[in-house]
Amino acid sequence: MVEQAARKYPSLDFAVEDATAFRSPREFDAVFSNAALHWVKDAGAAVETVRLALRPGGRFVAELGGRGNVAAVVAAVTEALAEKDISAAERDPWYFPSLAEYAGLLERSGLRVVHAGHFDRPTPLEGGEDGLLHWLETFGGEFFRGLSGEERRLVLDRVVEKARPALYREGVWTVDYVRLRVAAVKG
Ligand code: BEZ
């Protein structure tokens, strides 16, 4: 993605950095993030990175998975892994905070929250019958780490079976995304 972006916008600088540790001698007018911060478990460190990157008055605008995001998927993964005596919670790669939790984190770090919303955004997947399987293979790898190819395939099939009543209708999988959207200003 970054290589493609760099080709498309050659006048801009692109870098791949760790959100919990990135530091720049420059101060920026704005920091924007979409669908990335729920992969960063150390949310406090990521918010500190954002705060340090902003100039006074600079804006932070972000959307990430909020509390309850993909809950039906996680429930199905949890049940399917439990059948193999594996704890999904111990492998869960995601951080889905509540609105109050994330707004509190921003405020404690010195950012003033000017907008915050927490809303459902059910999202249909492409791929028909295989839509959820593809989604799990793309995003859920951490849950299935260490399983052999055959075991993985069987567990994935169980996840799909368990999630079907909640998420599959008339040939389309619809994932239960819940978004947290915030805008905050550095004082
Ligand atoms: C999302 O909410 O955008 C998301 C959550 C987990 C995996 C992939 C995407």
CSV table of C-alpha atoms in Angstrom, one decimal, residues 22-88:
chain,number,residue,atom,x,y,z
A,22,PHE,CA,7.7,7.2,15.9
A,23,ARG,CA,9.3,10.6,16.6
A,24,SER,CA,9.9,13.4,14.2
A,25,PRO,CA,11.8,16.7,14.7
A,26,ARG,CA,8.9,18.3,12.8
A,27,GLU,CA,5.5,19.3,14.2
A,28,PHE,CA,2.5,18.5,12.0
A,29,ASP,CA,-0.8,20.3,11.5
A,30,ALA,CA,-2.8,17.1,11.6
A,31,VAL,CA,-2.6,13.4,12.2
A,32,PHE,CA,-5.1,11.1,10.5
A,33,SER,CA,-5.7,7.4,11.0
A,34,ASN,CA,-8.2,5.0,9.6
A,35,ALA,CA,-8.7,1.3,10.5
A,36,ALA,CA,-5.2,1.0,11.9
A,37,LEU,CA,-5.1,1.9,15.6
A,38,HIS,CA,-7.1,-1.1,16.7
A,39,TRP,CA,-4.0,-3.1,15.7
A,40,VAL,CA,-1.9,-1.2,18.3
A,41,LYS,CA,-2.5,-2.8,21.7
A,42,ASP,CA,-0.4,-0.1,23.5
A,43,ALA,CA,-2.9,2.6,22.8
A,44,GLY,CA,-1.4,5.0,25.3
A,45,ALA,CA,2.0,4.9,23.5
A,46,ALA,CA,0.3,5.5,20.1
A,47,VAL,CA,-1.6,8.5,21.5
A,48,GLU,CA,1.6,9.9,22.9
A,49,THR,CA,3.2,9.5,19.5
A,50,VAL,CA,0.3,11.5,18.0
A,51,ARG,CA,0.5,14.2,20.7
A,52,LEU,CA,4.2,14.7,20.2
A,53,ALA,CA,3.8,14.8,16.4
A,54,LEU,CA,1.2,17.7,16.5
A,55,ARG,CA,1.9,21.4,16.7
A,56,PRO,CA,-0.2,23.3,19.4
A,57,GLY,CA,-3.7,23.6,17.8
A,58,GLY,CA,-3.0,20.6,15.5
A,59,ARG,CA,-5.8,18.1,14.9
A,60,PHE,CA,-6.0,14.4,15.4
A,61,VAL,CA,-8.8,12.7,13.4
A,62,ALA,CA,-9.2,8.9,13.6
A,63,GLU,CA,-11.5,6.0,13.0
A,64,LEU,CA,-10.9,2.6,14.5
A,65,GLY,CA,-12.9,-0.4,15.7
A,66,GLY,CA,-14.8,0.4,18.8
A,67,ARG,CA,-16.1,-1.7,21.7
A,68,GLY,CA,-18.1,-4.5,20.2
A,69,ASN,CA,-16.4,-4.5,16.9
A,70,VAL,CA,-16.6,-7.8,15.0
A,71,ALA,CA,-18.1,-9.3,18.2
A,72,ALA,CA,-19.9,-12.1,16.4
A,73,VAL,CA,-16.7,-13.0,14.5
A,74,VAL,CA,-14.7,-13.0,17.7
A,75,ALA,CA,-17.4,-15.1,19.5
A,76,ALA,CA,-17.3,-17.7,16.7
A,77,VAL,CA,-13.5,-17.8,16.7
A,78,THR,CA,-13.5,-18.1,20.5
A,79,GLU,CA,-15.9,-21.1,20.4
A,80,ALA,CA,-14.0,-22.8,17.6
A,81,LEU,CA,-10.6,-22.5,19.2
A,82,ALA,CA,-12.0,-23.6,22.6
A,83,GLU,CA,-12.8,-26.9,20.9
A,84,LYS,CA,-9.0,-27.2,20.5
A,85,ASP,CA,-8.4,-26.0,24.1
A,86,ILE,CA,-6.9,-22.8,22.7
A,87,SER,CA,-7.7,-19.4,24.3
A,88,ALA,CA,-8.7,-16.9,21.7
